[in-house]
mmCIF file of C-alpha atoms and ligand atoms in Angstrom:
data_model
loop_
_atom_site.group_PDB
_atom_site.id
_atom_site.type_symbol
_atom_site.label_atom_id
_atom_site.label_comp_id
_atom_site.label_asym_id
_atom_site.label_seq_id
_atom_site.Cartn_x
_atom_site.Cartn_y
_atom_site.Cartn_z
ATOM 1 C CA UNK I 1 -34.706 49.392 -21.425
ATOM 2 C CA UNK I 2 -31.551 49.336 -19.560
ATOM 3 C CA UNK I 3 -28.824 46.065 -19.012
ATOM 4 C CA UNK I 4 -26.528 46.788 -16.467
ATOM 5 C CA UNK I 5 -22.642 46.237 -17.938
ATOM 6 C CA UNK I 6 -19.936 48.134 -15.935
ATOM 7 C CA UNK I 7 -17.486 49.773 -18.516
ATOM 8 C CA UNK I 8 -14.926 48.767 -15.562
ATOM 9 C CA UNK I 9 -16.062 45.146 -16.246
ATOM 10 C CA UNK I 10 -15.784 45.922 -20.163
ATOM 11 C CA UNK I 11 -12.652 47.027 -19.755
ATOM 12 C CA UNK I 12 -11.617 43.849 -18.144
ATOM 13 C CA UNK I 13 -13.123 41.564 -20.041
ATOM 14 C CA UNK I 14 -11.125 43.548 -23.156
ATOM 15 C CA UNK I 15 -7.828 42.713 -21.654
ATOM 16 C CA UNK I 16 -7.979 39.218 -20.714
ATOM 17 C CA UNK I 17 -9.589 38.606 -24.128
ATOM 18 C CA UNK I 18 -6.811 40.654 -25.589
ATOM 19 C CA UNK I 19 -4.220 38.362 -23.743
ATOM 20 C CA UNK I 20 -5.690 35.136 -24.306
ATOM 21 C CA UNK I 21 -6.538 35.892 -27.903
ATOM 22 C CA UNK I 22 -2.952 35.879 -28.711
ATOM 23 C CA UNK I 23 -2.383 32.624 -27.455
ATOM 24 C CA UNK I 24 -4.960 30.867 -29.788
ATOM 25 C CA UNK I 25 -5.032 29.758 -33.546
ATOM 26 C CA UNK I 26 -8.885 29.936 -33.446
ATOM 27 C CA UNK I 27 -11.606 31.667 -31.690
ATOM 28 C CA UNK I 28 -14.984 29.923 -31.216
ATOM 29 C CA UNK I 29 -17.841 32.232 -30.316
ATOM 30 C CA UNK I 30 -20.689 30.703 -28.774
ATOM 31 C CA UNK I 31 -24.179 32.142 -29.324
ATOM 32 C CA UNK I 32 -27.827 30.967 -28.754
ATOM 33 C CA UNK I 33 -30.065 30.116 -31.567
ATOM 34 C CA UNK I 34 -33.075 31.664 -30.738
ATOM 35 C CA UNK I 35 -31.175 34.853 -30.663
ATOM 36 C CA UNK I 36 -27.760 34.384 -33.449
ATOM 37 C CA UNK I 37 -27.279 37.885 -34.294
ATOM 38 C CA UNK I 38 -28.054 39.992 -30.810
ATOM 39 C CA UNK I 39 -26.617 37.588 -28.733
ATOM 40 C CA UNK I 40 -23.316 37.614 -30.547
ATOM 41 C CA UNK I 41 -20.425 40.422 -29.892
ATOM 42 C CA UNK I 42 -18.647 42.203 -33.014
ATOM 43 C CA UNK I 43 -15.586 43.674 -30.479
ATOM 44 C CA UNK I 44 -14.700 40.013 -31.349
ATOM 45 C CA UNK I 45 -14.505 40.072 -34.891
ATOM 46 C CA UNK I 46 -13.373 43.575 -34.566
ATOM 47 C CA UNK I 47 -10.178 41.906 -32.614
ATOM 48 C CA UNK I 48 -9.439 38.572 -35.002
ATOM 49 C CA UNK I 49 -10.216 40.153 -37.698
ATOM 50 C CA UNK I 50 -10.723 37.498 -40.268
ATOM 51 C CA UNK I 51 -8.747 35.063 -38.770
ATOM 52 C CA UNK I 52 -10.395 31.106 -38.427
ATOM 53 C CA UNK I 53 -13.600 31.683 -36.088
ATOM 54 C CA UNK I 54 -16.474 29.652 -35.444
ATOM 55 C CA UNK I 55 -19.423 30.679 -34.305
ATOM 56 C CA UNK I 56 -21.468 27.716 -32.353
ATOM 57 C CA UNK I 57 -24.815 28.475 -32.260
ATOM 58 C CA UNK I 58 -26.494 26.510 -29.128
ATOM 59 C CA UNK I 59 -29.321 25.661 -27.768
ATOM 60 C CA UNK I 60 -30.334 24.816 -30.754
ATOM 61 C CA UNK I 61 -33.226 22.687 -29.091
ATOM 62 C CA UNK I 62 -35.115 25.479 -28.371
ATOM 63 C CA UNK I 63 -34.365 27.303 -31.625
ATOM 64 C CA UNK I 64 -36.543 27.143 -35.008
ATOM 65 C CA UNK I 65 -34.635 24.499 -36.508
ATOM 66 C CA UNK I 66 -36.038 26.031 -40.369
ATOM 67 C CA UNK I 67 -34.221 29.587 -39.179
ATOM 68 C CA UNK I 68 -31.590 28.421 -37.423
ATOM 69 C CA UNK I 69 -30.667 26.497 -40.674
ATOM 70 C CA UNK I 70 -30.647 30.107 -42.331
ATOM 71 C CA UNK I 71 -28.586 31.909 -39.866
ATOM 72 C CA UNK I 72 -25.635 28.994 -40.140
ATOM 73 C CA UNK I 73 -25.717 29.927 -44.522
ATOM 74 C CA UNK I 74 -26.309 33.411 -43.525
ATOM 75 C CA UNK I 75 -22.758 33.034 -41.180
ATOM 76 C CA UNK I 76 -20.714 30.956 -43.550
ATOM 77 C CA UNK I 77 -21.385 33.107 -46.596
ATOM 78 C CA UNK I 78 -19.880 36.318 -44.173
ATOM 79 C CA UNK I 79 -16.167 33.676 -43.589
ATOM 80 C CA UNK I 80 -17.269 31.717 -40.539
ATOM 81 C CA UNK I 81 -17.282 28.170 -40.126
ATOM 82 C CA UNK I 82 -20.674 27.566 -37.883
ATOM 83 C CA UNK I 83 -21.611 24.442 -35.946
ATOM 84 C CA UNK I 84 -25.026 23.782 -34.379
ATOM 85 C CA UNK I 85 -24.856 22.554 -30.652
ATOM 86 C CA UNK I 86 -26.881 21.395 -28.276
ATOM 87 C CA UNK I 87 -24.663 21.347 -25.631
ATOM 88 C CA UNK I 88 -26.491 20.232 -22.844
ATOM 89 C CA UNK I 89 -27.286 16.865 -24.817
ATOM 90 C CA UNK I 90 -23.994 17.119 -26.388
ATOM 91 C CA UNK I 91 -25.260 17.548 -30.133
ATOM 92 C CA UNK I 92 -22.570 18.910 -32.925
ATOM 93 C CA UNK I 93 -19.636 19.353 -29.696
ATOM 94 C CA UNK I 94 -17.454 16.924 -31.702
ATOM 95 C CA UNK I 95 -17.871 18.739 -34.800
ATOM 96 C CA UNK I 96 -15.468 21.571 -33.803
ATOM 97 C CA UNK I 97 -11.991 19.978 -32.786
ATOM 98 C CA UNK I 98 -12.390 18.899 -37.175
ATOM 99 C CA UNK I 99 -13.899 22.254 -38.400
ATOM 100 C CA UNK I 100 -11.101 23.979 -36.574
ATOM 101 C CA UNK I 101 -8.634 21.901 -37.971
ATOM 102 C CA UNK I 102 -10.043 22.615 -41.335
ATOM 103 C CA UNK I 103 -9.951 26.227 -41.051
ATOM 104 C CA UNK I 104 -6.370 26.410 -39.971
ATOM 105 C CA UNK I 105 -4.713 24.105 -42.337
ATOM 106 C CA UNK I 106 -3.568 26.505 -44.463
ATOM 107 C CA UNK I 107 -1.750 28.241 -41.556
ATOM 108 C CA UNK I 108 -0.257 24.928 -40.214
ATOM 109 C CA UNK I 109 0.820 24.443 -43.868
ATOM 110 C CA UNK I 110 2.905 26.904 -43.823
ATOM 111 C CA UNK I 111 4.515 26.474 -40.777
ATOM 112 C CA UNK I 112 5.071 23.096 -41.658
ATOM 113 C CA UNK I 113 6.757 24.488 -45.276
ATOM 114 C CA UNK I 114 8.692 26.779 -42.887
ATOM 115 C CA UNK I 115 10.279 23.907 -41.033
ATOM 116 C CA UNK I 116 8.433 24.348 -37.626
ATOM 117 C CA UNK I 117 7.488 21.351 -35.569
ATOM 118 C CA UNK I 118 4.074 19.823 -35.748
ATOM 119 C CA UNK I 119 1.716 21.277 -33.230
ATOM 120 C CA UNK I 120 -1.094 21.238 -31.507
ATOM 121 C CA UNK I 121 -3.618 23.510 -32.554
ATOM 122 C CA UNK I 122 -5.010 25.853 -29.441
ATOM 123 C CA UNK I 123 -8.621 27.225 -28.888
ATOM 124 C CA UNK I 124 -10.404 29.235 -27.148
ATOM 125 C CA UNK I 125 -14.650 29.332 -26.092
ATOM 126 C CA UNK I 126 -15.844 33.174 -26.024
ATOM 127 C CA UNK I 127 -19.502 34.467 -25.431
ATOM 128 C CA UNK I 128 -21.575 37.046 -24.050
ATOM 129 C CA UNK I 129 -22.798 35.210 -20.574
ATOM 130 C CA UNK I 130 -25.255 32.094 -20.504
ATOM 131 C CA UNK I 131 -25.067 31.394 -24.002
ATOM 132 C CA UNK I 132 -23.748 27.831 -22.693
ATOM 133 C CA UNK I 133 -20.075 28.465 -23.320
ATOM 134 C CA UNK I 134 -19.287 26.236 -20.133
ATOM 135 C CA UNK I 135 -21.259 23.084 -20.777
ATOM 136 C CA UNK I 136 -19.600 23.456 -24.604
ATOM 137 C CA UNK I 137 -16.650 23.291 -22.818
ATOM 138 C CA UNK I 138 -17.418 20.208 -20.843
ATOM 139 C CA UNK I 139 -18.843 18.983 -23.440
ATOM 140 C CA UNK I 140 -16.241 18.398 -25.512
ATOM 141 C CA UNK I 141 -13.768 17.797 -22.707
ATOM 142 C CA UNK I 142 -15.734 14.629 -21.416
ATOM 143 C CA UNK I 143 -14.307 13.042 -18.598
ATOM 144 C CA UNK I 144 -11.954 10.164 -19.819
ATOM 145 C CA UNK I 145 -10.396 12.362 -22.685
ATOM 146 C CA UNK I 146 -8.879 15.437 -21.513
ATOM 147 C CA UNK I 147 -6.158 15.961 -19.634
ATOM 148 C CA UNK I 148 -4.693 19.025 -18.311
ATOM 149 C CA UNK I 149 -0.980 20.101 -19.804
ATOM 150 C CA UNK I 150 -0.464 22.335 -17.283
ATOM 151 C CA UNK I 151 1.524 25.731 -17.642
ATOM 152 C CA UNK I 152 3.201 27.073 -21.070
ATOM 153 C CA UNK I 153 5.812 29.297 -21.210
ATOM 154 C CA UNK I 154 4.569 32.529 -21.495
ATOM 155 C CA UNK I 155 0.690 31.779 -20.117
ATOM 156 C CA UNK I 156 -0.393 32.896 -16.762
ATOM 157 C CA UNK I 157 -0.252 30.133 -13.852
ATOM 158 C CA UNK I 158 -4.105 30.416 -14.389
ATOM 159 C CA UNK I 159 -4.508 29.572 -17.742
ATOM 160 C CA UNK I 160 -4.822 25.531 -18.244
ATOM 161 C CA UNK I 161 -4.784 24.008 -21.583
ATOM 162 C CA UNK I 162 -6.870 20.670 -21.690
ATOM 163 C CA UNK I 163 -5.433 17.985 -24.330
ATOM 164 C CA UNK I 164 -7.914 17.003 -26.597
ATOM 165 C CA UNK I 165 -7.901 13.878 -29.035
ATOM 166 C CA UNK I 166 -6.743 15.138 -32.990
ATOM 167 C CA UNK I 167 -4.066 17.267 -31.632
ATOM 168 C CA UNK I 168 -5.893 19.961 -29.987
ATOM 169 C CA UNK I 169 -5.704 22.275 -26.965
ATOM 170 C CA UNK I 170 -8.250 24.175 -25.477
ATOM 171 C CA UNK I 171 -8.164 27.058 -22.819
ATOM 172 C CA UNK I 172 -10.359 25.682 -19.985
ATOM 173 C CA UNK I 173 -11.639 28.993 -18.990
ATOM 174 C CA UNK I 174 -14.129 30.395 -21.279
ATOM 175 C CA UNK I 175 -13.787 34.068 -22.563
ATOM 176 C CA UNK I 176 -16.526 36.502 -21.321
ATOM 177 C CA UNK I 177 -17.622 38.921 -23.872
ATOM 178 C CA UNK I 178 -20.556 41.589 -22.753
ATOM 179 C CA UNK I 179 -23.769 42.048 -24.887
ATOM 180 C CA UNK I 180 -23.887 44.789 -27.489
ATOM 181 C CA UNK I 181 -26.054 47.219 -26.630
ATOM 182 C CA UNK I 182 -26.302 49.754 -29.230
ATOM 183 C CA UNK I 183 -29.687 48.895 -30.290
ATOM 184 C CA UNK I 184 -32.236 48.729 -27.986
ATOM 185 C CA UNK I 185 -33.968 45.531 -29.637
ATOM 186 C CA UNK I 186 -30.889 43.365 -28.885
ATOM 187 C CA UNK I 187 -31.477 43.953 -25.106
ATOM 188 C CA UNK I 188 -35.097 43.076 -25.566
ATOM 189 C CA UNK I 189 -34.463 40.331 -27.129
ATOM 190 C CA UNK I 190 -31.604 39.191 -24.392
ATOM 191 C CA UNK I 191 -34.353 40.329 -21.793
ATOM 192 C CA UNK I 192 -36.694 38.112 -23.251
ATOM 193 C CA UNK I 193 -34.053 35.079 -23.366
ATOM 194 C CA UNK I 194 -33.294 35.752 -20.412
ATOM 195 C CA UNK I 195 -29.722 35.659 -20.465
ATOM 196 C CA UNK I 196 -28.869 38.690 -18.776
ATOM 197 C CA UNK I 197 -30.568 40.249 -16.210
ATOM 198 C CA UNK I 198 -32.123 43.627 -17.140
ATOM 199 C CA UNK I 199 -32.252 45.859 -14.388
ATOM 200 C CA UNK I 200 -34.995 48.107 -15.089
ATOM 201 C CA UNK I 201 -37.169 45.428 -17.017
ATOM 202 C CA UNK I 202 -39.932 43.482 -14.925
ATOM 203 C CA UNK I 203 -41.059 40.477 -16.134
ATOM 204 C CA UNK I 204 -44.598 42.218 -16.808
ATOM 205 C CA UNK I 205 -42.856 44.416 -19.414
ATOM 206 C CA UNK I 206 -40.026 41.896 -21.119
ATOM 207 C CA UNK I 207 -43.700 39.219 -21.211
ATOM 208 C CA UNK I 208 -45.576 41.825 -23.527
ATOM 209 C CA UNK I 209 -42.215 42.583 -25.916
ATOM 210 C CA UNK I 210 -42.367 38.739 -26.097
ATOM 211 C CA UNK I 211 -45.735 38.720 -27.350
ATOM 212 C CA UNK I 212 -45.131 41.335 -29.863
ATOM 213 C CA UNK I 213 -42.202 39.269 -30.792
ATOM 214 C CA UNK I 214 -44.226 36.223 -31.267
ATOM 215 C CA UNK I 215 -47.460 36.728 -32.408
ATOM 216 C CA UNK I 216 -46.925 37.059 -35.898
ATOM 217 C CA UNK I 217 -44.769 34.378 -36.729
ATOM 218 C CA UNK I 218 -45.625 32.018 -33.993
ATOM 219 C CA UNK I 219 -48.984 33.241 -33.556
ATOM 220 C CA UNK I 220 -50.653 29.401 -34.155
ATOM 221 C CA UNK I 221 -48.077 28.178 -31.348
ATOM 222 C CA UNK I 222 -49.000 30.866 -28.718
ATOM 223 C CA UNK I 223 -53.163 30.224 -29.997
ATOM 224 C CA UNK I 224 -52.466 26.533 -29.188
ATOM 225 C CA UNK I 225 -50.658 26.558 -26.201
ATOM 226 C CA UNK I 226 -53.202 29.381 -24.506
ATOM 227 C CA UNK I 227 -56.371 28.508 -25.819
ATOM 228 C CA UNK I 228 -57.155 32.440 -27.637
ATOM 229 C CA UNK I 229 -59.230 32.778 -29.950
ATOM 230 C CA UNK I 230 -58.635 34.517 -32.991
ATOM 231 C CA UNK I 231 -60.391 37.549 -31.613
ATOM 232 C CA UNK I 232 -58.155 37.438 -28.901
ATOM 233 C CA UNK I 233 -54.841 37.692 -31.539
ATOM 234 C CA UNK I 234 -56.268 40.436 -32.548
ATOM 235 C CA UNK I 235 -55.814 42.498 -29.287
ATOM 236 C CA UNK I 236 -52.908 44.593 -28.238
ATOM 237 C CA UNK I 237 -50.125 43.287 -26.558
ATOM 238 C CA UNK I 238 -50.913 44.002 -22.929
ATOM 239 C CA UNK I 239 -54.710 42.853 -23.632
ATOM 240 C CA UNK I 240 -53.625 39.285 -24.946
ATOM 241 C CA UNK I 241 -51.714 38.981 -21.703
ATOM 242 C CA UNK I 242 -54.719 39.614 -19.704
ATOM 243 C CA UNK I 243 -56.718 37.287 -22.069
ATOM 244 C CA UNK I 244 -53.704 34.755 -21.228
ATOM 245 C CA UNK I 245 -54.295 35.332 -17.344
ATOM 246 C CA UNK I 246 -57.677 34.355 -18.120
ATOM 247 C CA UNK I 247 -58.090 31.262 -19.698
ATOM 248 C CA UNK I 248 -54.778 30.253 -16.679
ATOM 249 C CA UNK I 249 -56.993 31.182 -14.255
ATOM 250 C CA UNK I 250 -53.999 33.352 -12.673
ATOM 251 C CA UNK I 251 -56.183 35.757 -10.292
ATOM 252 C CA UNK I 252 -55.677 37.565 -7.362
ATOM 253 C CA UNK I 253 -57.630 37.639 -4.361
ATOM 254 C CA UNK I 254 -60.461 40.039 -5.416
ATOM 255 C CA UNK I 255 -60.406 38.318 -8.293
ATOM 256 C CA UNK I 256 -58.508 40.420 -10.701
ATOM 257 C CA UNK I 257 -55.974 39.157 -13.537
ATOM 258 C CA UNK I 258 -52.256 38.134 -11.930
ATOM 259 C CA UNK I 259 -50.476 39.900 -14.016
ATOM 260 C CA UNK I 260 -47.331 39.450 -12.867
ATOM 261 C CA UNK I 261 -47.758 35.774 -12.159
ATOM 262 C CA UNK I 262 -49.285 35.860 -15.569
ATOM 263 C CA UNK I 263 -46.304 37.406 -16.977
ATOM 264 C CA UNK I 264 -43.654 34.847 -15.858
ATOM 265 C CA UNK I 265 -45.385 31.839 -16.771
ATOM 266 C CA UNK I 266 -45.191 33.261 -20.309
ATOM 267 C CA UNK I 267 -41.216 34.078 -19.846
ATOM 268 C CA UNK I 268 -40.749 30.332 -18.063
ATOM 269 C CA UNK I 269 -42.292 28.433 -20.671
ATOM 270 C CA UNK I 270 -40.910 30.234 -23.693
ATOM 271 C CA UNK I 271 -37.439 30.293 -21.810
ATOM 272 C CA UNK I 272 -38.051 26.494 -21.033
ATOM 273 C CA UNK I 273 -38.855 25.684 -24.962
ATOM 274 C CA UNK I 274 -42.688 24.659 -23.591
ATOM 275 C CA UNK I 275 -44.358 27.095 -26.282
ATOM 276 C CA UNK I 276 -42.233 25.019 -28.736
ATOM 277 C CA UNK I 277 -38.893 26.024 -31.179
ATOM 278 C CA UNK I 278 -38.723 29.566 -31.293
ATOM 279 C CA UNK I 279 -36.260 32.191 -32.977
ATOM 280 C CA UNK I 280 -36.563 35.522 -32.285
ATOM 281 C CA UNK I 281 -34.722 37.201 -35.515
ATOM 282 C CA UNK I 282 -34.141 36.359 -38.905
ATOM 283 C CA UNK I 283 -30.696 37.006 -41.137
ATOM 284 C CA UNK I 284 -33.351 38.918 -43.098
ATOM 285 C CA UNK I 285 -33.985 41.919 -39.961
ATOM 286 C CA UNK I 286 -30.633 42.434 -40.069
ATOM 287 C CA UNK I 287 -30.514 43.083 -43.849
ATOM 288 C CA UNK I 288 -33.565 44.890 -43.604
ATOM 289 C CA UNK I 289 -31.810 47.317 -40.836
ATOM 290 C CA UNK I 290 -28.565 47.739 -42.963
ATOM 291 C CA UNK I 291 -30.785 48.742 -46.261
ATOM 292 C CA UNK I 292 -32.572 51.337 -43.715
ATOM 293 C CA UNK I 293 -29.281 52.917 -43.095
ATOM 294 C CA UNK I 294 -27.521 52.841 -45.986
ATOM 295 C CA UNK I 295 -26.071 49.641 -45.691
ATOM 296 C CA UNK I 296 -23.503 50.857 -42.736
ATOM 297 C CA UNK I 297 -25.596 49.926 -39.740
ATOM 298 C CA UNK I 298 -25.848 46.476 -38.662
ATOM 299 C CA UNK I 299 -28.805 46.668 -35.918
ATOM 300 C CA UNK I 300 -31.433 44.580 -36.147
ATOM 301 C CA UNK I 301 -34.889 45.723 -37.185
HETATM 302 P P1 LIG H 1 -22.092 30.332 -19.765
HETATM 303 O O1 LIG H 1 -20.875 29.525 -19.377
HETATM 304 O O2 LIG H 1 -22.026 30.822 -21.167
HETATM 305 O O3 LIG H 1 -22.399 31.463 -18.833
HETATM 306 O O4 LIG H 1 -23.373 29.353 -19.730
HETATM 307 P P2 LIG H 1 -23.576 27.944 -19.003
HETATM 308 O O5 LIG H 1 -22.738 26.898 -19.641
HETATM 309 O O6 LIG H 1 -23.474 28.133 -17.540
HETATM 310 O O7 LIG H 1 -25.107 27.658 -19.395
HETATM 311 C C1 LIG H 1 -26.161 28.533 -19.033
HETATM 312 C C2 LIG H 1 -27.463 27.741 -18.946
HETATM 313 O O8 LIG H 1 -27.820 27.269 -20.248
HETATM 314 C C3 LIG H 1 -27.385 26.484 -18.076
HETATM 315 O O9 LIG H 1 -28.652 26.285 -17.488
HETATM 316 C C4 LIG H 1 -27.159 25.381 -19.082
HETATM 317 O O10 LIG H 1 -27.600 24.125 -18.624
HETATM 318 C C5 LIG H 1 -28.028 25.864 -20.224
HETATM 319 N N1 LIG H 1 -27.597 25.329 -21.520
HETATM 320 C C6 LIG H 1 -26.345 25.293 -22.028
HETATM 321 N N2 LIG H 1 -26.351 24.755 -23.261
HETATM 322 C C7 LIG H 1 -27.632 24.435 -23.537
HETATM 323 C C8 LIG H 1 -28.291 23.856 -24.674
HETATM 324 O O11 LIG H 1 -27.701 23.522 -25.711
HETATM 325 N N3 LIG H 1 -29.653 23.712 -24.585
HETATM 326 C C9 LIG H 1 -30.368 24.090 -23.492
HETATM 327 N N4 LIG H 1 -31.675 23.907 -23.520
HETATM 328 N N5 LIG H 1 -29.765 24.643 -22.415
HETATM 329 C C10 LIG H 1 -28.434 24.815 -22.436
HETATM 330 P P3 LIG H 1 -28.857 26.376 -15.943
HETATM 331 O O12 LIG H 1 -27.634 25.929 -15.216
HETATM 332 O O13 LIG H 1 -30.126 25.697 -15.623
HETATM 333 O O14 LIG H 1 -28.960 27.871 -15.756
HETATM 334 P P4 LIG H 1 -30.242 28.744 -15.887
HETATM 335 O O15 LIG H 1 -31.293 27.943 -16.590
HETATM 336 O O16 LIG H 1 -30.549 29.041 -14.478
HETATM 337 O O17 LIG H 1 -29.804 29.921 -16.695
#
């Protein structure tokens, strides 16, 4: 299982992030629902510390709306504020120009105490790639509202800030973070979103770690959608592809099972939401990982 990430390109994403971090009053963190705890990067929190973040979890119309319900308690009880997006319908976008405000009163408070000038309150979009962090962004710009500032003192001639109604700025470039890779799960389970391309991972193999992802909790949805019987569930992995290639009717000339054809129609339609709202981790793997290692290991189980 190997996703290619260039420590070159880690190093560069570190720096701008570094830079533009300091520019910001709050960081929002976009992640994708079916995936809330691999897809999302702890350099960041490692950086802010425990400053106001917000972690956006989207796509959230492909996600199990019951879990994705639990991972946004799961987030808030650790300090975060969380919105649910679905950003390429625009769901929950104008929820976080208010939850940001909300989360850095205090600090505007006290600037105000302190005599300083009201403000407008700056943000920044961060996320591994593909999570959707650019059609957040213009999402919530729209096209009528925002307008670009232009330059600050102090930011790069690249950096724009786009106006946004309730006295907010946002940088219009989102903030790359890279995929943590320290368990081997998480890539599967980007693999299997999709996100990232894994270089060493053909679709044959990511398909069958997606079955063995599914079939236990979404089991009825993959019965439905392919026809198997319950004799069929109770195969192996690679076998309940095959018996998937079957009932498709994906052969080859010769007539043998496509199994490679096989294999992305399975990634397509559970990438493309056709197998229904999936979630592919619960807040409850994670705590079953961290009780596994003594409670100092966050990987997912
Ligand atoms: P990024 O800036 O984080 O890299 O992601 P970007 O906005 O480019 O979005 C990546 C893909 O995800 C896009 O699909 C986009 O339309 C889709 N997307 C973003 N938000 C949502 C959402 O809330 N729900 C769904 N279902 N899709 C969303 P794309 O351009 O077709 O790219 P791809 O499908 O080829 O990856």
């Amino acid at each position: 299982m190997e996703i290619q990430w260039f420590p070159g390109h880690m190093a560069k994403t570190r720096k701008m992030m570094e830079e533009n971090i300091a520019l910001v009053d709050a960081v929002v963190e976009v992640v994708d629902a079916r995936i809330p705890y691999s897809s999302k990067n702890p350099y960041l929190d490692e950086l802010w510390k425990r400053r106001p973040r917000i972690l956006a979890l989207n796509k959230t119309d492909l996600a199990d709306p019951a879990k994705t319900e639990r991972w946004k308690a799961w987030y808030e009880a650790q300090g975060y504020g969380v919105v649910l997006l679905d950003a390429l319908h625009g769901a929950g976008v104008s929820q976080i120009g208010p939850l940001a405000r909300r989360l850095c009163q205090e600090k505007l408070k006290k600037e105000a105490e302190r005599g300083r000038q009201e403000r407008a309150l700056r943000l920044m979009i961060t996320g591994i790639p593909n999570v959707g962090k650019s059609t957040v962004i213009n999402r919530i710009i729209g096209r009528k509202e925002a307008a670009k500032t232009g330059n600050k003192p102090g930011v790069t001639k690249a950096k724009q800030w786009i106006r946004l109604r309730g006295g907010i700025e946002l940088l219009d470039t989102p903030g790359m973070l890279w995929p943590k890779f320290e368990d081997p799960r998480i890539g599967e389970r980007i693999a299997c979103i999709g996100s990232i391309k894994a270089e060493n991972l053909d679709a044959y193999t990511v398909a069958v770690l997606l079955l063995g992802l599914l079939r236990e909790e979404y089991g009825a949805l993959l019965m439905e959608r392919y026809k198997l019987t319950p004799e069929e569930m109770r195969e192996d992995n690679e076998r309940l592809l095959f018996c998937i290639g079957e009932h498709r009717g994906h052969r080859v000339s010769g007539g043998h099972i496509d199994w490679e054809r096989t294999a992305r129609v399975i990634l397509d339609e559970f990438r493309n939401g056709k197998m229904g709202r999936i979630t592919l981790e619960a807040p409850e793997d994670v705590e079953d990982a961290k009780e596994n290692a003594g409670g100092e290991d966050t990987t997912v189980s």
